Amino acid sequence: MALFSMTASIPRVLFLVSLALAMAAGPWPVAARGGRLIHLHFYMHDITGGPDQTAVQVVKGPGAVHPLMPGSHFGDTTVIDDALTEGPSAASRLIGRAQGTYMLASLKEPVLMVTMTVALTGGAYNGSTIAVVGRDDVSAGVRELSVIGGTGAFRRATGHVLWRTSRIESRDHMVLELDVYATVPGGSLAPPPRVDGMHQAA
Ligand SMILES: *[C@@H]1O[C@H](CO)[C@@H](O)[C@H](O)[C@H]1NC(C)=O
C-alpha cells in the first residue's frame, strides 16, 4: 500500500518539476534581468508669445474651430524648444530643453499628440537625451506619455512620463510638471564590439 502511493506520486513530482522548469524558462519582466530605473523630476516652460517665446505655431489647421479649444483648429502644430528647470520658476536652474512638436490631433477632444526629445544639459546626465511620444489630453489632471528610447545614459530606455499642468503664469506661459520613469538595460553602456564579416559579437 505504501509502495503503491509512493510510485503513484512520482509522476506528480515529475509534473511539478517540469512545470517549474517551464515557468523558469518563460518570459519574465525586464527588471528581473538587471535593468536600472532612473527617475527625473523637472518643470517645462511652454511660452507661446512675447519676447521669451519658445513655442511657435508652424501649421494652422484648415478646418473649423475646435469645439473645445477656442481659437484652435484640428491639425494645428507647434514647434517647441521649451526650457526645462529644476523648480517651477523659470529662473530656477536650467537642466535641459524639450525640443519637438505638439499637434491638435483630435477632432472633438482637447488632445495633443506630443513628439519631443528631452535634451539634458546639466547634472549627471548632461549630454544625454530621452525620446518622448504620447497623447496629451489637456483636460486630464495627469497625462501619461511613453519613453521610447534615448541616447547616452538613456540608451535603449523604456518607460513613461507623468505630465501635469503645474501652473499658468500668464496667457502665454504654461508651466508643466514632468516625472520621467525610464528603465535602461543593465551592464555596460559602451558601444558594442564591431562586427566584421562573419564574426558575430557575443
Ligand atoms: C555639459 O556638457 C557640455 C559639453 O561637454 C559642457 O560644455 C558643459 O559645460 C556641461 N554643462 C554642465 C552644467 O556640466
Coordinates of N, CA and C and ligand atoms in Angstrom, one line a residue:
M1 N 0.8 -1.2 0.0 CA 0.0 0.0 0.0 C 0.9 1.3 0.0
A2 N 1.9 1.2 0.9 CA 2.8 2.4 1.0 C 3.6 2.5 -0.3
L3 N 4.0 1.4 -0.9 CA 4.8 1.4 -2.1 C 4.0 2.0 -3.2
F4 N 2.7 1.6 -3.3 CA 1.8 2.0 -4.3 C 1.6 3.5 -4.3
S5 N 1.4 4.1 -3.1 CA 1.2 5.5 -3.1 C 2.5 6.3 -3.5
M6 N 3.6 5.7 -3.1 CA 4.9 6.3 -3.5 C 5.1 6.4 -5.0
T7 N 4.9 5.2 -5.6 CA 5.1 5.1 -7.1 C 4.0 6.0 -7.8
A8 N 2.8 6.1 -7.2 CA 1.8 6.9 -7.8 C 2.2 8.4 -7.8
S9 N 2.9 8.8 -6.7 CA 3.2 10.2 -6.6 C 4.4 10.6 -7.5
I10 N 5.2 9.7 -8.0 CA 6.3 10.1 -8.8 C 5.9 10.9 -10.1
P11 N 4.9 10.4 -10.8 CA 4.5 11.2 -12.0 C 4.1 12.7 -11.6
R12 N 3.5 12.8 -10.4 CA 3.1 14.1 -10.0 C 4.3 15.0 -9.7
V13 N 5.3 14.4 -9.0 CA 6.5 15.1 -8.7 C 7.2 15.5 -10.0
L14 N 7.2 14.6 -11.0 CA 7.8 15.0 -12.3 C 7.1 16.1 -13.0
F15 N 5.7 16.0 -12.8 CA 4.9 17.1 -13.5 C 5.2 18.4 -12.8
L16 N 5.3 18.4 -11.5 CA 5.6 19.7 -10.8 C 7.0 20.2 -11.2
V17 N 8.0 19.3 -11.3 CA 9.4 19.7 -11.7 C 9.4 20.3 -13.1
S18 N 8.7 19.6 -14.0 CA 8.7 20.1 -15.4 C 7.9 21.4 -15.5
L19 N 6.8 21.6 -14.7 CA 6.1 22.8 -14.7 C 7.0 24.0 -14.2
A20 N 7.8 23.7 -13.1 CA 8.7 24.7 -12.6 C 9.7 25.1 -13.6
L21 N 10.3 24.1 -14.3 CA 11.3 24.4 -15.4 C 10.7 25.2 -16.5
A22 N 9.4 24.8 -16.9 CA 8.8 25.6 -18.0 C 8.6 27.0 -17.6
M23 N 8.2 27.2 -16.3 CA 8.0 28.6 -15.8 C 9.3 29.4 -15.7
A24 N 10.3 28.7 -15.3 CA 11.6 29.4 -15.2 C 12.1 29.8 -16.6
A25 N 11.7 29.1 -17.6 CA 12.2 29.4 -19.0 C 11.3 30.5 -19.6
G26 N 10.2 30.8 -19.0 CA 9.2 31.7 -19.6 C 9.7 33.1 -19.6
P27 N 8.9 34.0 -20.2 CA 9.2 35.4 -20.3 C 9.0 36.1 -18.9
W28 N 10.0 36.7 -18.4 CA 9.9 37.5 -17.1 C 10.1 38.9 -17.4
P29 N 9.7 39.8 -16.5 CA 9.8 41.3 -16.7 C 11.3 41.6 -16.8
V30 N 11.6 42.7 -17.6 CA 12.9 43.1 -17.9 C 13.7 43.5 -16.6
A31 N 12.9 44.1 -15.6 CA 13.5 44.5 -14.4 C 14.3 43.3 -13.7
A32 N 13.7 42.1 -13.8 CA 14.3 41.0 -13.2 C 15.7 40.6 -13.8
R33 N 15.9 41.2 -15.0 CA 17.2 40.9 -15.7 C 18.2 42.0 -15.5
G34 N 18.0 42.8 -14.5 CA 19.1 43.8 -14.1 C 18.9 45.2 -14.7
G35 N 17.7 45.6 -15.2 CA 17.6 47.0 -15.7 C 17.7 48.0 -14.5
R36 N 18.0 49.2 -14.9 CA 18.2 50.2 -13.9 C 17.1 51.3 -14.1
L37 N 16.4 51.6 -13.0 CA 15.3 52.6 -13.2 C 15.9 54.0 -12.8
I38 N 15.6 55.0 -13.7 CA 16.0 56.4 -13.5 C 14.8 57.2 -13.4
H39 N 14.6 58.0 -12.3 CA 13.5 58.9 -12.2 C 14.0 60.3 -12.2
L40 N 13.4 61.1 -13.2 CA 13.8 62.6 -13.3 C 12.5 63.4 -13.0
H41 N 12.7 64.5 -12.3 CA 11.5 65.4 -12.0 C 11.9 66.8 -12.4
F42 N 11.2 67.4 -13.2 CA 11.5 68.8 -13.6 C 10.3 69.5 -14.2
Y43 N 10.5 70.8 -14.5 CA 9.4 71.6 -15.0 C 9.7 72.1 -16.4
M44 N 8.6 72.3 -17.2 CA 8.8 72.6 -18.6 C 8.0 73.9 -18.8
H45 N 8.7 74.9 -19.5 CA 8.1 76.2 -19.7 C 7.7 76.3 -21.1
D46 N 6.4 76.3 -21.4 CA 5.8 76.4 -22.8 C 5.4 77.8 -22.9
I47 N 6.2 78.6 -23.7 CA 5.9 80.1 -23.8 C 5.5 80.3 -25.3
T48 N 4.2 80.7 -25.5 CA 3.7 80.8 -26.9 C 3.6 82.2 -27.4
G49 N 4.2 83.2 -26.7 CA 4.2 84.5 -27.2 C 5.1 85.4 -26.4
G50 N 5.3 86.7 -26.7 CA 6.1 87.6 -26.0 C 7.6 87.4 -26.4
P51 N 8.5 88.2 -25.7 CA 9.9 88.3 -26.1 C 10.6 87.0 -25.8
D52 N 10.1 86.2 -24.8 CA 10.8 84.9 -24.4 C 10.1 83.7 -25.1
Q53 N 9.5 83.9 -26.2 CA 8.7 82.8 -26.8 C 9.6 81.6 -27.1
T54 N 9.1 80.4 -26.8 CA 9.9 79.1 -27.1 C 9.0 78.2 -27.9
A55 N 7.7 78.5 -28.1 CA 6.8 77.6 -28.8 C 6.1 78.4 -29.9
V56 N 6.3 78.0 -31.2 CA 5.8 78.7 -32.3 C 4.9 77.8 -33.2
Q57 N 3.7 78.4 -33.5 CA 2.8 77.6 -34.3 C 3.4 77.6 -35.8
V58 N 3.5 76.4 -36.3 CA 4.1 76.3 -37.7 C 3.1 75.8 -38.7
V59 N 2.0 75.2 -38.2 CA 0.9 74.7 -39.1 C -0.4 75.2 -38.5
K60 N -1.3 75.8 -39.3 CA -2.6 76.2 -38.9 C -3.6 75.2 -39.6
G61 N -4.3 74.4 -38.8 CA -5.3 73.5 -39.4 C -6.3 74.2 -40.2
P62 N -6.7 73.7 -41.4 CA -7.6 74.4 -42.3 C -9.1 74.3 -42.0
G63 N -9.4 73.4 -41.0 CA -10.8 73.1 -40.7 C -11.5 74.2 -39.8
A64 N -12.7 73.8 -39.3 CA -13.4 74.6 -38.5 C -12.8 74.8 -37.1
V65 N -13.2 75.8 -36.3 CA -12.7 76.0 -35.0 C -13.0 74.7 -34.1
H66 N -12.0 74.3 -33.3 CA -12.2 73.1 -32.5 C -13.3 73.4 -31.5
P67 N -14.2 72.4 -31.2 CA -15.4 72.6 -30.3 C -15.0 72.9 -28.9
L68 N -13.8 72.4 -28.4 CA -13.4 72.5 -27.0 C -12.2 73.4 -26.8
M69 N -11.5 73.8 -27.9 CA -10.3 74.6 -27.8 C -10.5 75.9 -28.6
P70 N -11.0 76.9 -27.9 CA -11.3 78.2 -28.7 C -10.1 78.7 -29.4
G71 N -10.3 79.1 -30.6 CA -9.2 79.7 -31.4 C -8.3 78.6 -32.0
S72 N -8.5 77.3 -31.7 CA -7.6 76.3 -32.3 C -8.4 75.5 -33.3
H73 N -7.6 74.8 -34.2 CA -8.1 74.0 -35.3 C -7.5 72.7 -35.3
F74 N -8.2 71.7 -35.7 CA -7.7 70.3 -35.9 C -6.5 70.4 -36.8
G75 N -5.3 69.9 -36.3 CA -4.1 69.9 -37.1 C -3.2 71.0 -36.8
D76 N -3.6 71.9 -35.9 CA -2.7 73.0 -35.5 C -1.4 72.3 -34.9
T77 N -0.2 72.8 -35.4 CA 1.0 72.2 -34.9 C 2.0 73.3 -34.5
T78 N 2.6 73.0 -33.3 CA 3.5 74.0 -32.7 C 4.9 73.3 -32.5
V79 N 5.9 74.0 -32.9 CA 7.3 73.5 -32.7 C 7.8 74.2 -31.4
I80 N 8.5 73.3 -30.6 CA 8.9 73.9 -29.3 C 10.4 73.7 -29.0
D81 N 10.9 74.6 -28.3 CA 12.3 74.5 -27.7 C 12.2 75.0 -26.3
D82 N 11.4 74.3 -25.5 CA 11.0 74.8 -24.2 C 12.1 74.5 -23.1
A83 N 12.3 75.5 -22.3 CA 13.3 75.3 -21.2 C 12.8 74.3 -20.1
L84 N 13.7 73.5 -19.6 CA 13.4 72.6 -18.5 C 14.1 73.0 -17.3
T85 N 13.4 73.2 -16.2 CA 14.1 73.7 -15.0 C 13.8 72.8 -13.8
E86 N 14.7 73.0 -12.8 CA 14.7 72.1 -11.6 C 13.4 72.4 -10.8
G87 N 13.1 73.7 -10.6 CA 11.9 74.1 -9.9 C 10.9 74.7 -10.8
P88 N 9.7 75.1 -10.3 CA 8.6 75.6 -11.1 C 8.9 77.0 -11.7
S89 N 9.8 77.8 -11.1 CA 10.1 79.1 -11.6 C 11.0 79.0 -12.8
A90 N 10.8 79.9 -13.8 CA 11.6 79.9 -15.0 C 13.1 80.3 -14.6
A91 N 13.2 81.0 -13.4 CA 14.5 81.5 -13.0 C 15.3 80.4 -12.3
S92 N 14.7 79.2 -12.0 CA 15.4 78.2 -11.3 C 16.4 77.5 -12.3
R93 N 17.2 76.6 -11.8 CA 18.3 76.1 -12.5 C 17.9 75.3 -13.8
L94 N 18.5 75.7 -14.9 CA 18.1 75.1 -16.2 C 18.8 73.7 -16.3
I95 N 18.0 72.7 -16.6 CA 18.6 71.3 -16.7 C 18.5 70.7 -18.1
G96 N 17.8 71.4 -19.0 CA 17.8 71.0 -20.4 C 16.7 71.6 -21.2
R97 N 16.4 71.1 -22.4 CA 15.4 71.6 -23.2 C 14.5 70.5 -23.8
A98 N 13.2 70.8 -24.0 CA 12.3 69.9 -24.7 C 12.2 70.4 -26.1
Q99 N 12.6 69.6 -27.1 CA 12.6 70.0 -28.5 C 11.8 69.1 -29.3
G100 N 10.8 69.6 -30.0 CA 9.9 68.8 -30.7 C 8.6 69.5 -31.2
T101 N 7.5 68.8 -31.2 CA 6.3 69.4 -31.7 C 5.1 68.9 -30.9
Y102 N 4.0 69.6 -30.9 CA 2.7 69.1 -30.4 C 1.6 69.5 -31.5
M103 N 0.7 68.6 -31.7 CA -0.3 68.8 -32.8 C -1.7 68.5 -32.2
L104 N -2.6 69.4 -32.5 CA -4.0 69.1 -32.0 C -4.5 68.0 -32.9
A105 N -4.6 66.8 -32.4 CA -4.8 65.6 -33.2 C -6.1 64.9 -32.9
S106 N -7.1 65.6 -32.2 CA -8.4 65.0 -32.1 C -9.4 66.0 -32.6
L107 N -10.4 65.5 -33.3 CA -11.5 66.4 -33.9 C -12.4 66.9 -32.8
K108 N -12.6 66.1 -31.7 CA -13.6 66.5 -30.7 C -13.0 66.7 -29.3
E109 N -11.9 66.0 -29.0 CA -11.4 66.1 -27.6 C -10.2 67.1 -27.6
P110 N -9.9 67.6 -26.4 CA -8.7 68.6 -26.4 C -7.4 67.8 -26.2
V111 N -7.1 67.1 -27.3 CA -5.9 66.1 -27.2 C -4.8 66.5 -28.2
L112 N -3.6 66.6 -27.6 CA -2.4 66.9 -28.4 C -1.6 65.6 -28.6
M113 N -1.0 65.5 -29.8 CA 0.0 64.5 -30.0 C 1.4 65.1 -29.8
V114 N 2.1 64.6 -28.8 CA 3.4 65.2 -28.4 C 4.5 64.3 -29.0
T115 N 5.5 64.9 -29.6 CA 6.7 64.2 -30.1 C 7.9 65.0 -29.7
M116 N 8.7 64.6 -28.8 CA 9.8 65.5 -28.4 C 11.0 64.8 -27.9
T117 N 12.2 65.5 -27.9 CA 13.4 65.0 -27.3 C 13.7 65.8 -26.1
V118 N 13.9 65.2 -25.0 CA 14.4 65.9 -23.8 C 15.9 65.8 -23.9
A119 N 16.5 67.0 -24.1 CA 18.0 67.1 -24.2 C 18.5 67.7 -22.9
L120 N 19.2 66.8 -22.1 CA 19.7 67.3 -20.8 C 21.0 68.0 -20.9
T121 N 21.2 69.1 -20.3 CA 22.4 70.0 -20.5 C 23.0 70.2 -19.1
G122 N 22.6 69.6 -18.1 CA 23.2 69.8 -16.8 C 23.1 68.6 -15.9
G123 N 23.9 68.6 -14.8 CA 23.8 67.5 -13.9 C 24.4 66.2 -14.4
A124 N 24.1 65.1 -13.8 CA 24.7 63.8 -14.0 C 24.5 63.3 -15.4
Y125 N 23.4 63.8 -16.1 CA 23.0 63.2 -17.4 C 23.3 64.3 -18.5
N126 N 24.1 65.2 -18.2 CA 24.5 66.2 -19.3 C 24.9 65.5 -20.6
G127 N 24.3 65.9 -21.7 CA 24.6 65.4 -23.0 C 23.7 64.2 -23.4
S128 N 23.0 63.6 -22.5 CA 22.1 62.5 -22.8 C 20.7 63.1 -23.2
T129 N 20.0 62.2 -24.0 CA 18.6 62.6 -24.5 C 17.6 61.5 -24.2
I130 N 16.4 61.9 -24.1 CA 15.3 60.9 -23.9 C 14.2 61.2 -24.9
A131 N 13.8 60.2 -25.7 CA 12.7 60.4 -26.7 C 11.4 60.1 -26.0
V132 N 10.5 61.1 -26.1 CA 9.2 61.0 -25.5 C 8.1 61.2 -26.6
V133 N 7.1 60.3 -26.6 CA 6.0 60.4 -27.5 C 4.7 60.1 -26.8
G134 N 3.6 60.8 -27.1 CA 2.4 60.4 -26.5 C 1.2 61.3 -26.7
R135 N 0.1 60.9 -26.0 CA -1.1 61.6 -26.1 C -1.3 62.5 -24.8
D136 N -1.5 63.8 -25.1 CA -1.7 64.7 -24.0 C -3.1 65.2 -24.1
D137 N -4.0 64.6 -23.2 CA -5.4 65.1 -23.1 C -5.3 66.3 -22.1
V138 N -5.4 67.5 -22.5 CA -5.1 68.7 -21.7 C -6.2 68.8 -20.6
S139 N -7.3 68.1 -20.7 CA -8.4 68.2 -19.7 C -8.1 67.3 -18.6
A140 N -7.2 66.3 -18.7 CA -6.9 65.4 -17.6 C -5.9 65.9 -16.6
G141 N -6.1 65.6 -15.4 CA -5.2 66.1 -14.3 C -3.7 65.6 -14.6
V142 N -3.6 64.3 -14.8 CA -2.3 63.7 -15.1 C -2.4 63.0 -16.4
R143 N -1.4 63.2 -17.2 CA -1.4 62.5 -18.5 C -0.2 61.6 -18.5
E144 N -0.3 60.5 -19.3 CA 0.8 59.6 -19.3 C 1.3 59.4 -20.8
L145 N 2.6 59.7 -20.9 CA 3.2 59.6 -22.3 C 4.3 58.5 -22.2
S146 N 4.8 58.1 -23.3 CA 5.8 57.0 -23.4 C 7.2 57.5 -23.6
V147 N 8.2 56.8 -22.9 CA 9.6 57.0 -23.2 C 9.9 55.9 -24.2
I148 N 10.3 56.3 -25.4 CA 10.5 55.2 -26.4 C 12.0 55.0 -26.8
G149 N 12.9 55.7 -26.1 CA 14.3 55.5 -26.3 C 15.1 56.6 -25.7
G150 N 16.4 56.6 -26.1 CA 17.3 57.7 -25.6 C 18.7 57.5 -26.1
T151 N 19.5 58.4 -25.7 CA 21.0 58.3 -26.0 C 21.8 58.6 -24.8
G152 N 23.1 58.3 -24.9 CA 24.0 58.4 -23.7 C 23.5 57.5 -22.6
A153 N 23.3 58.1 -21.4 CA 22.9 57.3 -20.2 C 21.5 56.7 -20.4
F154 N 20.8 57.2 -21.5 CA 19.4 56.6 -21.7 C 19.3 55.7 -22.9
R155 N 20.5 55.2 -23.4 CA 20.4 54.2 -24.5 C 19.5 53.1 -24.2
R156 N 18.6 52.8 -25.2 CA 17.6 51.7 -25.1 C 16.7 51.9 -23.9
A157 N 16.4 53.1 -23.5 CA 15.5 53.4 -22.4 C 14.0 53.0 -22.8
T158 N 13.3 52.5 -21.8 CA 11.8 52.4 -22.0 C 11.2 52.9 -20.7
G159 N 9.9 53.4 -20.8 CA 9.3 53.8 -19.6 C 8.1 54.8 -19.9
H160 N 7.9 55.6 -18.9 CA 6.7 56.5 -19.1 C 7.0 57.9 -18.5
V161 N 6.2 58.8 -18.8 CA 6.3 60.2 -18.3 C 4.9 60.5 -17.7
L162 N 4.9 61.0 -16.5 CA 3.6 61.5 -15.9 C 3.7 63.1 -16.1
W163 N 2.7 63.7 -16.6 CA 2.7 65.0 -17.1 C 1.5 65.8 -16.5
R164 N 1.8 66.9 -15.8 CA 0.7 67.7 -15.2 C 0.9 69.1 -15.6
T165 N -0.2 69.9 -15.6 CA -0.2 71.3 -15.7 C 0.1 71.8 -14.3
S166 N 1.3 72.4 -14.1 CA 1.7 72.9 -12.8 C 1.0 74.2 -12.5
R167 N 1.2 75.2 -13.4 CA 0.6 76.5 -13.2 C 0.6 77.3 -14.5
I168 N -0.4 78.2 -14.6 CA -0.4 79.1 -15.7 C 0.1 80.4 -15.3
E169 N 1.3 80.8 -15.7 CA 2.0 82.0 -15.3 C 1.3 83.2 -15.9
S170 N 0.9 83.0 -17.2 CA 0.2 84.1 -18.0 C -0.5 83.5 -19.1
R171 N -1.1 84.3 -19.9 CA -1.9 83.7 -21.1 C -0.9 83.0 -22.0
D172 N 0.4 83.4 -22.0 CA 1.3 82.8 -23.0 C 2.3 81.8 -22.3
H173 N 2.3 81.7 -21.0 CA 3.3 80.9 -20.3 C 2.7 79.8 -19.4
M174 N 2.8 78.6 -19.9 CA 2.2 77.4 -19.2 C 3.4 76.7 -18.6
V175 N 3.3 76.3 -17.3 CA 4.3 75.5 -16.6 C 3.8 74.1 -16.4
L176 N 4.5 73.2 -16.9 CA 4.2 71.7 -16.8 C 5.1 71.1 -15.9
E177 N 4.6 70.1 -15.1 CA 5.5 69.3 -14.2 C 5.6 67.9 -14.8
L178 N 6.9 67.4 -15.0 CA 7.1 66.1 -15.6 C 7.8 65.2 -14.6
D179 N 7.4 64.0 -14.5 CA 8.1 62.9 -13.9 C 8.4 61.9 -14.9
V180 N 9.7 61.7 -15.2 CA 10.1 60.7 -16.2 C 10.6 59.4 -15.4
Y181 N 10.1 58.3 -15.8 CA 10.5 57.0 -15.2 C 11.0 56.1 -16.3
A182 N 12.3 56.0 -16.4 CA 12.9 55.3 -17.5 C 13.8 54.1 -17.0
T183 N 13.6 53.0 -17.6 CA 14.4 51.8 -17.3 C 15.4 51.6 -18.4
V184 N 16.7 51.6 -18.0 CA 17.7 51.3 -19.0 C 18.3 50.0 -18.8
P185 N 18.8 49.3 -19.8 CA 19.3 47.9 -19.6 C 20.6 48.0 -18.7
G186 N 20.8 46.9 -17.9 CA 21.9 46.9 -17.0 C 23.2 46.6 -17.8
G187 N 24.3 46.7 -17.2 CA 25.6 46.4 -17.9 C 26.2 47.6 -18.5
S188 N 27.2 47.4 -19.3 CA 28.0 48.5 -19.9 C 27.2 49.3 -20.9
L189 N 27.4 50.6 -20.9 CA 26.8 51.5 -21.9 C 27.8 51.7 -23.0
A190 N 28.9 51.1 -23.0 CA 29.9 51.3 -24.0 C 29.4 50.7 -25.4
P191 N 29.8 51.3 -26.5 CA 29.3 50.7 -27.8 C 29.6 49.3 -27.9
P192 N 28.8 48.5 -28.5 CA 29.1 47.0 -28.7 C 30.2 46.8 -29.6
P193 N 30.9 45.7 -29.5 CA 32.1 45.4 -30.4 C 31.6 45.5 -31.9
R194 N 32.6 45.9 -32.7 CA 32.3 46.0 -34.2 C 32.2 44.6 -34.7
V195 N 31.3 44.4 -35.7 CA 31.1 43.1 -36.3 C 31.7 43.2 -37.7
D196 N 32.8 42.4 -37.9 CA 33.5 42.4 -39.3 C 33.2 41.1 -40.0
G197 N 32.6 41.1 -41.2 CA 32.4 39.9 -41.9 C 31.5 39.0 -41.2
M198 N 31.9 37.7 -41.0 CA 31.1 36.7 -40.4 C 31.3 36.6 -38.9
H199 N 32.2 37.5 -38.3 CA 32.4 37.4 -36.9 C 31.3 38.1 -36.1
Q200 N 30.6 37.4 -35.4 CA 29.4 37.9 -34.7 C 29.9 38.4 -33.3
A201 N 29.3 39.5 -32.9 CA 29.5 40.0 -31.5 C 28.9 39.0 -30.5
A202 N 29.5 38.7 -29.4 CA 29.0 37.7 -28.4 C 27.7 38.3 -27.8
Ligands
LIG1 C1 27.6 69.9 -20.2 O1 28.5 69.3 -21.2 C2 29.0 70.3 -22.1 C3 29.7 69.6 -23.3 O2 30.6 68.6 -22.7 C4 29.8 71.3 -21.4 O3 30.4 72.3 -22.3 C5 29.0 72.0 -20.3 O4 29.8 72.8 -19.5 C6 28.4 70.9 -19.4 N1 27.4 71.6 -18.5 C7 27.4 71.3 -17.2 C8 26.4 72.2 -16.5 O5 28.0 70.5 -16.7

